[in-house]
mmCIF file of C-alpha atoms in Angstrom:
data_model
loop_
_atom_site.group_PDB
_atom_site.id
_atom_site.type_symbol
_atom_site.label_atom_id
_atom_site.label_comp_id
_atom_site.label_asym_id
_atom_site.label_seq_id
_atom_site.Cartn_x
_atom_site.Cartn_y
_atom_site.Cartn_z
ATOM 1 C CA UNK A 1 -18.168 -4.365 25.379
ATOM 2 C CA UNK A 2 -19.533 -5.663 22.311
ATOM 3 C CA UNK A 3 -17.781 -3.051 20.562
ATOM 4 C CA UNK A 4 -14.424 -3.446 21.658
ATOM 5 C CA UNK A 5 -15.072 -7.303 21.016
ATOM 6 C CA UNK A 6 -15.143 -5.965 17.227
ATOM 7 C CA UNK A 7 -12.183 -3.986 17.326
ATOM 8 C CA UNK A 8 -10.036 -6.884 18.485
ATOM 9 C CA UNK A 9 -11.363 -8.757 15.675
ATOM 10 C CA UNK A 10 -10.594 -5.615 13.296
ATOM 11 C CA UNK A 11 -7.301 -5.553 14.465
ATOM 12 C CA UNK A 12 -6.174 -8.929 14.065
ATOM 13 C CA UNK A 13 -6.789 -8.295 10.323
ATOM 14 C CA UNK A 14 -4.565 -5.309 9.962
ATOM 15 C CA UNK A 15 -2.039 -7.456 11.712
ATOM 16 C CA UNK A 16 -2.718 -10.125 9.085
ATOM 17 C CA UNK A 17 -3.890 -12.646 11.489
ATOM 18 C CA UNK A 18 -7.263 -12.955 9.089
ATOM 19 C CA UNK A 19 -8.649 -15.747 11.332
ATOM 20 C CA UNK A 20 -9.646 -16.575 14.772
ATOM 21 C CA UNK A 21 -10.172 -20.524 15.795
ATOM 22 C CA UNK A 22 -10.732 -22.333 18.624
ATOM 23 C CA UNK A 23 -10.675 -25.974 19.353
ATOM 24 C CA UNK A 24 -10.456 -28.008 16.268
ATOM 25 C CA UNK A 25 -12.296 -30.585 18.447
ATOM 26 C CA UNK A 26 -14.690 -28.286 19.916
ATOM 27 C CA UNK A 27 -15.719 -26.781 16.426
ATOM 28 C CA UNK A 28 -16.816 -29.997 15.396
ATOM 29 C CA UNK A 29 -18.565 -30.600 18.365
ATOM 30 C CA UNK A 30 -20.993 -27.676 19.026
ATOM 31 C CA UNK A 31 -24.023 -26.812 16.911
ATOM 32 C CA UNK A 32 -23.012 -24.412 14.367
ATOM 33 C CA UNK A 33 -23.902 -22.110 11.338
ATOM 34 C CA UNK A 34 -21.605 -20.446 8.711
ATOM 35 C CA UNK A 35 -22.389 -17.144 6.407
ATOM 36 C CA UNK A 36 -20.473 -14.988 4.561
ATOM 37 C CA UNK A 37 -20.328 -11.041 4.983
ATOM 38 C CA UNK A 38 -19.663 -8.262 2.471
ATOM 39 C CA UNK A 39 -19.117 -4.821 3.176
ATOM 40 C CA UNK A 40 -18.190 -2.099 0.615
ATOM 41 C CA UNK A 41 -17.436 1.417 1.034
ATOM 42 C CA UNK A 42 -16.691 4.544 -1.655
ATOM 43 C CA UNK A 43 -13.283 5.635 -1.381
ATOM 44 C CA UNK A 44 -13.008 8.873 -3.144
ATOM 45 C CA UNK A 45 -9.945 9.550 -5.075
ATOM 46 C CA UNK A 46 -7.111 11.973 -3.559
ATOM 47 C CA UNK A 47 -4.161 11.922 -6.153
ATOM 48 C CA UNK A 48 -3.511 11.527 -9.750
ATOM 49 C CA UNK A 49 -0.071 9.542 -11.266
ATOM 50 C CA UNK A 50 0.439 9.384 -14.573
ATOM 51 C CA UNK A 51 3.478 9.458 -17.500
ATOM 52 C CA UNK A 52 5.371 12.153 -19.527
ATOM 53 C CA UNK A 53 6.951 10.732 -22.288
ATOM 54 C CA UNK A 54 9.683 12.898 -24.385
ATOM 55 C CA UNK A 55 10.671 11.329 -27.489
ATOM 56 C CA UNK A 56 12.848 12.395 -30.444
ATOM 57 C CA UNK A 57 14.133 11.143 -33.260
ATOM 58 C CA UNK A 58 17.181 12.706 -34.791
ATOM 59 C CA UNK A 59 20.320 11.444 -37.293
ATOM 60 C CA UNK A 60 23.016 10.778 -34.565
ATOM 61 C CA UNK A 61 22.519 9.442 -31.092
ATOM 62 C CA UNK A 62 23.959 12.207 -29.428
ATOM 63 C CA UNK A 63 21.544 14.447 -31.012
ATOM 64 C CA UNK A 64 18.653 12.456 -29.772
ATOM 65 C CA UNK A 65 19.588 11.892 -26.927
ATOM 66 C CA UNK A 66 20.969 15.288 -25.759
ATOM 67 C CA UNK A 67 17.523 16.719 -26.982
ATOM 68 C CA UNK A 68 15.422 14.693 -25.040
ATOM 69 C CA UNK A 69 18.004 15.074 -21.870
ATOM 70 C CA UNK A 70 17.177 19.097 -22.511
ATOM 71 C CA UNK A 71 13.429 18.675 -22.520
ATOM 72 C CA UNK A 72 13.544 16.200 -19.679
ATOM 73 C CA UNK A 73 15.111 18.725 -17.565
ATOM 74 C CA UNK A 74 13.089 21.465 -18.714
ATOM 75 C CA UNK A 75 9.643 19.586 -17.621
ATOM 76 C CA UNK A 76 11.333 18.372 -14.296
ATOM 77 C CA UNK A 77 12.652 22.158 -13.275
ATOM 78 C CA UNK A 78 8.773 23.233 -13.920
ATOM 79 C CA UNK A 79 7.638 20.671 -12.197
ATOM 80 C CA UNK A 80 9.700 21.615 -9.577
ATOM 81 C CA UNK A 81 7.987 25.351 -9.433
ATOM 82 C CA UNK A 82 4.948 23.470 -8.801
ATOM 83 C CA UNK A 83 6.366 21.614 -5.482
ATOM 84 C CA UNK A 84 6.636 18.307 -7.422
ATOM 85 C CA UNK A 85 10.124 16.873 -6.969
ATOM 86 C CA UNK A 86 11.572 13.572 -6.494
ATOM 87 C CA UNK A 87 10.394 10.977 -4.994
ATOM 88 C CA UNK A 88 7.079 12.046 -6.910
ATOM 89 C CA UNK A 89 8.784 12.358 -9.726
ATOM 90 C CA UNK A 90 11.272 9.944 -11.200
ATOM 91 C CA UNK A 91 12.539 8.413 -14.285
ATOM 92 C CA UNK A 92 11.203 4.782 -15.320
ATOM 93 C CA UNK A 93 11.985 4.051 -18.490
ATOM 94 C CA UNK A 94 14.795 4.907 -20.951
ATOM 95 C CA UNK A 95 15.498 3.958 -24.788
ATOM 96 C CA UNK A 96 17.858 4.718 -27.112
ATOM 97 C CA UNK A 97 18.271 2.536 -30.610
ATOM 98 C CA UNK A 98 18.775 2.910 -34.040
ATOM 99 C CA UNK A 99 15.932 3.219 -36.704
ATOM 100 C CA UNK A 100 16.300 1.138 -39.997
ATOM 101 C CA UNK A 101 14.810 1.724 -42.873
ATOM 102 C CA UNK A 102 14.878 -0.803 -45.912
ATOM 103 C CA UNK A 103 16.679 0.004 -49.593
ATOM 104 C CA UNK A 104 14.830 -1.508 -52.329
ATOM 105 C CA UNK A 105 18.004 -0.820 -54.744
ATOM 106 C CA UNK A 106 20.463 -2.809 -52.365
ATOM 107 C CA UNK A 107 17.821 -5.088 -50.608
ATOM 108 C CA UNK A 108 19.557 -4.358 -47.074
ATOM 109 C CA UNK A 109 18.595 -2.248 -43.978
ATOM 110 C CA UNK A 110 20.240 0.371 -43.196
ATOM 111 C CA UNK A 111 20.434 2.883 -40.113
ATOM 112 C CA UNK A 112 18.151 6.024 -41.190
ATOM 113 C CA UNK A 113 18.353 7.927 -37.656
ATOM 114 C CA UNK A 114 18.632 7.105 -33.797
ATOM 115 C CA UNK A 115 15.398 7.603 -31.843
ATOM 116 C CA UNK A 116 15.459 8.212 -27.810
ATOM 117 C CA UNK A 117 13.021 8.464 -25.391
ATOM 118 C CA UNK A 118 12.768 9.010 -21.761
ATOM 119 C CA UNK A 119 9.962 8.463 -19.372
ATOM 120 C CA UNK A 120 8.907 10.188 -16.327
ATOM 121 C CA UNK A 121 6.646 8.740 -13.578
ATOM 122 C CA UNK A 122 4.570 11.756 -12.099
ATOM 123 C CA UNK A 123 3.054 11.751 -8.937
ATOM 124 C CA UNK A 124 0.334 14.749 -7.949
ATOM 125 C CA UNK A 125 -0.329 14.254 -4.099
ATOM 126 C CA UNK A 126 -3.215 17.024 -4.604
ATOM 127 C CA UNK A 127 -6.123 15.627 -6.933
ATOM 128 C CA UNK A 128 -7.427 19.173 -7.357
ATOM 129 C CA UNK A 129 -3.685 20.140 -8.954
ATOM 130 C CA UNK A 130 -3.686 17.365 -11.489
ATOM 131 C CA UNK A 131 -5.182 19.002 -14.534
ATOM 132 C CA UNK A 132 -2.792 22.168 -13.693
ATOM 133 C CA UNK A 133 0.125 19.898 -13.645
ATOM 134 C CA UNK A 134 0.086 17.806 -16.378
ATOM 135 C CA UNK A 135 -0.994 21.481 -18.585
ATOM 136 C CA UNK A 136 2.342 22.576 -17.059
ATOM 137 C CA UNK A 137 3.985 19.333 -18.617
ATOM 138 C CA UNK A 138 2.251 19.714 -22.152
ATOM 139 C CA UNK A 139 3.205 23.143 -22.352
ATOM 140 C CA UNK A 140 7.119 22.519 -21.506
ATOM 141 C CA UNK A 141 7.524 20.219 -23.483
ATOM 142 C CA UNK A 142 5.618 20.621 -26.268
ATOM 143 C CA UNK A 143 5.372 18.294 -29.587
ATOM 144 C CA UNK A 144 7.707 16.057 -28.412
ATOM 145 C CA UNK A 145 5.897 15.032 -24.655
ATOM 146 C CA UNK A 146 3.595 12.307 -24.671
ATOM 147 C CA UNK A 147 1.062 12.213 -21.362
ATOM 148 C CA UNK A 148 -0.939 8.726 -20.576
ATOM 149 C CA UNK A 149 -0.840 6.338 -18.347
ATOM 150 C CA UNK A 150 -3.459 8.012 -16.502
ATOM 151 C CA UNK A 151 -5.006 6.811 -12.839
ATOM 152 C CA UNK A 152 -6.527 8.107 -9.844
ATOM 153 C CA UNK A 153 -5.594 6.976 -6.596
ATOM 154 C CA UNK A 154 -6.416 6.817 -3.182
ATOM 155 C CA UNK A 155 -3.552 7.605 -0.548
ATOM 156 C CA UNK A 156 -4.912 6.090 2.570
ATOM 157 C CA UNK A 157 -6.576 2.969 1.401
ATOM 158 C CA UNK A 158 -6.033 1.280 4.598
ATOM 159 C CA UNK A 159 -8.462 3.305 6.053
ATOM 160 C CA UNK A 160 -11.261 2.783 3.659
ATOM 161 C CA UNK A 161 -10.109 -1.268 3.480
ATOM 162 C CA UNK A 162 -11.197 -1.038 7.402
ATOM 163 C CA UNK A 163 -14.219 0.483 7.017
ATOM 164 C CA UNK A 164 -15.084 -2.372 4.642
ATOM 165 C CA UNK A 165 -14.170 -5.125 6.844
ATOM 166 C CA UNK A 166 -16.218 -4.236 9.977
ATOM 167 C CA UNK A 167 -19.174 -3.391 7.208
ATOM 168 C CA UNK A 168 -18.629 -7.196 6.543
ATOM 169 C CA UNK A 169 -18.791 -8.367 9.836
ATOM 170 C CA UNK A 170 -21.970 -6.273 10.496
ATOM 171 C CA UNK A 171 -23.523 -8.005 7.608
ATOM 172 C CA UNK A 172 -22.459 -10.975 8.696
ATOM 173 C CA UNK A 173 -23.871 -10.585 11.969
ATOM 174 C CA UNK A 174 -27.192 -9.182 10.454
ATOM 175 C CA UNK A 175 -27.637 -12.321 8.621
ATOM 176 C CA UNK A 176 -27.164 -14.677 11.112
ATOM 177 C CA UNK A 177 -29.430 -13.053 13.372
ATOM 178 C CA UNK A 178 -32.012 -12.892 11.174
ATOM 179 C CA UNK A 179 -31.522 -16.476 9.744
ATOM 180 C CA UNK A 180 -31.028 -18.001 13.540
ATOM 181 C CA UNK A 181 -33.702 -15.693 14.903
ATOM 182 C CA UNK A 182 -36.737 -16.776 12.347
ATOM 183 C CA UNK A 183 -35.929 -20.471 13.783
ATOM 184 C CA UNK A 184 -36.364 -19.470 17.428
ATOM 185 C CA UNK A 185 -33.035 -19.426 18.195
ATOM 186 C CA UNK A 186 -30.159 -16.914 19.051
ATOM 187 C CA UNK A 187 -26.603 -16.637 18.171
ATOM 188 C CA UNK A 188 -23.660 -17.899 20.743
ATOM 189 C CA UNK A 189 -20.228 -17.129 20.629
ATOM 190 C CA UNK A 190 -18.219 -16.496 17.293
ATOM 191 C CA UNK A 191 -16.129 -19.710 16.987
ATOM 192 C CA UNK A 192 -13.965 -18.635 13.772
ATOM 193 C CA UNK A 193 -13.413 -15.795 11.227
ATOM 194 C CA UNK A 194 -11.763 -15.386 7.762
ATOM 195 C CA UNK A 195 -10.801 -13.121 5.049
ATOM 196 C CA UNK A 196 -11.824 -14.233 1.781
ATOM 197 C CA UNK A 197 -8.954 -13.101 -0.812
ATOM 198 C CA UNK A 198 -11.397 -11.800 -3.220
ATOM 199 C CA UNK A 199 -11.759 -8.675 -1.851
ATOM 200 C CA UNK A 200 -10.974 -5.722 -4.187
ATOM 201 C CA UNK A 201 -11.092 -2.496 -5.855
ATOM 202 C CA UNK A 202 -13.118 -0.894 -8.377
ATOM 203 C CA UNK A 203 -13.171 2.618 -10.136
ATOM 204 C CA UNK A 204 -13.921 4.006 -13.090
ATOM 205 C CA UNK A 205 -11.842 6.224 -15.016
ATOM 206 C CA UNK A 206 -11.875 9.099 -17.301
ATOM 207 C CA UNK A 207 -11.516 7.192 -21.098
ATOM 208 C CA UNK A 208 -8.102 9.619 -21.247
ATOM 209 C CA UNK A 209 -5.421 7.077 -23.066
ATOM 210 C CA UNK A 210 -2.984 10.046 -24.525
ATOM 211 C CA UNK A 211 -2.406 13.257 -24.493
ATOM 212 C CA UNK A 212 -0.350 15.939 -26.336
ATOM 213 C CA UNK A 213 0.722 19.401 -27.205
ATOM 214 C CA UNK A 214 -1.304 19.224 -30.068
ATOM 215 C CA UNK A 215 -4.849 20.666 -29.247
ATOM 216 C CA UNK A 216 -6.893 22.443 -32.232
ATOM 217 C CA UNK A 217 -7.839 25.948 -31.777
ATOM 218 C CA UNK A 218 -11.213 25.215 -29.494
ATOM 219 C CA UNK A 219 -9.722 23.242 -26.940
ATOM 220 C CA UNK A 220 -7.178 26.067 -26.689
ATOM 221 C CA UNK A 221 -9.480 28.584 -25.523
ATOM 222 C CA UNK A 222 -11.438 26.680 -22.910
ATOM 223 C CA UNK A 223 -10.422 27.272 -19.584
ATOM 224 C CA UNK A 224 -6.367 26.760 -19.461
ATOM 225 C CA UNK A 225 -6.519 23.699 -16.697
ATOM 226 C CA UNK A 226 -7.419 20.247 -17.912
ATOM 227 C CA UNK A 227 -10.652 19.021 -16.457
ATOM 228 C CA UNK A 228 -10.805 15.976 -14.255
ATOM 229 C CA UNK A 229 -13.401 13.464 -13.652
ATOM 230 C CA UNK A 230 -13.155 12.375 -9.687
ATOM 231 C CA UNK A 231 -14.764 9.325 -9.865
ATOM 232 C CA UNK A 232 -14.859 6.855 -6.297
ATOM 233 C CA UNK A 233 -12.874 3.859 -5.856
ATOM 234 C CA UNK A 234 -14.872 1.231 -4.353
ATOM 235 C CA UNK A 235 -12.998 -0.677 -1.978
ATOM 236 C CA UNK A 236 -14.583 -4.182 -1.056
ATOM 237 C CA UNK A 237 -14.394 -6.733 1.713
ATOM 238 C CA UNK A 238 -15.503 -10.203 2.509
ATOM 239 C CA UNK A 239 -15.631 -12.773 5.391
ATOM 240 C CA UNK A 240 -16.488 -15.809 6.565
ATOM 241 C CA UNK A 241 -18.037 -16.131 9.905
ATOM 242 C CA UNK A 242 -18.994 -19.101 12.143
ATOM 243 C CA UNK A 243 -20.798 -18.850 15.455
ATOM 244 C CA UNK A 244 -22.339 -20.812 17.492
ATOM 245 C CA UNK A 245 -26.182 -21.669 17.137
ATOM 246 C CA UNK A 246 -27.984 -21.152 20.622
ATOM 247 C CA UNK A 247 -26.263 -19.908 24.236
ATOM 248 C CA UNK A 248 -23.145 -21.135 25.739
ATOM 249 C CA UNK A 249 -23.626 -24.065 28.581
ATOM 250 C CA UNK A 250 -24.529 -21.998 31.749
ATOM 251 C CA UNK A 251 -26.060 -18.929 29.529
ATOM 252 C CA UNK A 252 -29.448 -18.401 29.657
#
C-alpha cells in the first residue's frame, strides 16, 4: 500500500502536477515539519550528435557553392550506407558571402573570392557507432569537413529523471524519520509536495572541440575508429516535502 501511495505521487509529476495540497486552512492548523529531498542517479550515455561542416572558398559563387553542394551529398549518401538518414541527419546552417580583401594602392575593398559553407546536424542513435561514423564523415569529405560540436546524450531521460525523483522522496522520508523519530515522535500523513526547479544534469565530456581530415602519420595508424570516452550523465532531482508531525486524530 505504501508503495502504490508513492507511485501516485510519482505520477502526478510526470503529469506535471509537481504538488499535492490540502486545506490551506488545515495546513496551518496541524503540527508540521518541512525537509527537502535529493535524489541523483547515473544515466549512462546512449547516443552521440554532433556537426559536419563543409566549407570552401573559391573565386565565383557558383563554384563555391556547387563544391560544397558535391561534398555535402557525398557525406550524406555515406552516411546513408551506414543507416543514418534523415531525420538524424539534416541541414542547419547555410552561408554563402563574398570575401573582401583590402588594396593598399586604391584604399578600397574589394571582392577577392566567395566562400560557402554548409552544416550538417548528425545524429548516431548507437553510442558504440559514433567513432565509426564520424571516421566515415572525415574520410568523405576530406580537407574541406570540419567535425565539432560534439555531445553525448541520453535517449530516455525520462526514465532516469524518475528514478531521481522517488530517490528524493526516499530521502526525504529518511530524514524526517530520523529527525521526528530522535524527538519521540512519528511521522503522520504527507500534507504537501513540490518540485524544486533546480533539478538538473551533469556530464562530463571528452575535451574534443574540432576535428579534421588532417591527422599526422601516428594517429593514422592507430586503430581506424575514433575512440570515445562514455562518460555518465548525472541526472538530479529535488523536493520539498511536508508531513504531518505525530498520528492523525483517531490513529494510534
Amino acid at each position: 500500500m505504501v508503495l502504490k501511495s508513492w507511485i501516485v505521487v510519482l505520477g502526478l509529476f510526470s503529469l506535471g502536477i509537481a504538488e499535492v495540497m490540502s486545506d490551506a486552512a488545515l495546513l496551518e492548523t496541524v503540527p508540521r515539519i518541512t525537509v527537502q529531498g535529493r535524489g541523483m542517479v547515473d544515466a549512462p550515455p546512449d547516443e552521440v550528435v554532433f556537426n559536419a561542416n563543409v566549407e570552401k572558398r573559391s573565386k565565383t559563387s557558383k563554384e563555391a557553392k556547387e563544391f560544397v553542394a558535391v561534398v555535402t551529398n557525398r557525406i550524406i549518401d555515406q552516411l546513408a550506407t551506414l543507416g543514418i538518414v534523415a531525420p538524424d541527419v539534416s541541414t542547419t546552417g547555410f552561408r554563402l558571402y563574398p570575401v573582401y580583401e583590402y588594396s593598399r594602392r586604391t584604399s578600397k575593398s574589394y571582392i577577392d573570392g566567395y566562400s560557402c559553407s554548409n552544416r550538417l546536424r548528425i545524429h548516431v542513435a548507437d553510442i558504440e557507432k559514433g567513432g565509426k561514423v564520424m571516421d566515415e564523415v572525415i574520410r568523405t569529405g576530406g580537407d574541406d569537413v570540419r567535425v565539432d560540436d560534439f555531445n553525448l546524450g541520453v535517449s530516455d531521460i525520462g526514465k532516469f529523471e524518475s528514478e531521481a525523483r522517488l530517490k528524493a522522496i526516499e530521502d526525504a522520508i529518511g530524514k524526517v524519520d530520523d529527525l521526528l523519530g530522535g524527538a519521540g515522535t512519528t511521522r503522520g500523513r504527507l500534507l504537501r509536495i513540490k518540485e524544486n526547479p533546480s533539478r538538473g544534469y551533469s556530464m562530463q565530456r571528452k575535451p574534443m572541440a574540432m576535428m579534421s581530415a588532417e591527422m599526422d602519420d601516428a594517429a593514422e595508424e592507430q586503430s581506424s575508429a575514433l575512440q570515445l570516452d562514455f562518460s555518465v550523465t548525472k541526472v538530479v532531482a529535488e523536493i520539498e516535502a511536508v508531513f504531518q508531525i505525530g498520528p492523525e486524530e483517531g490513529e494510534s
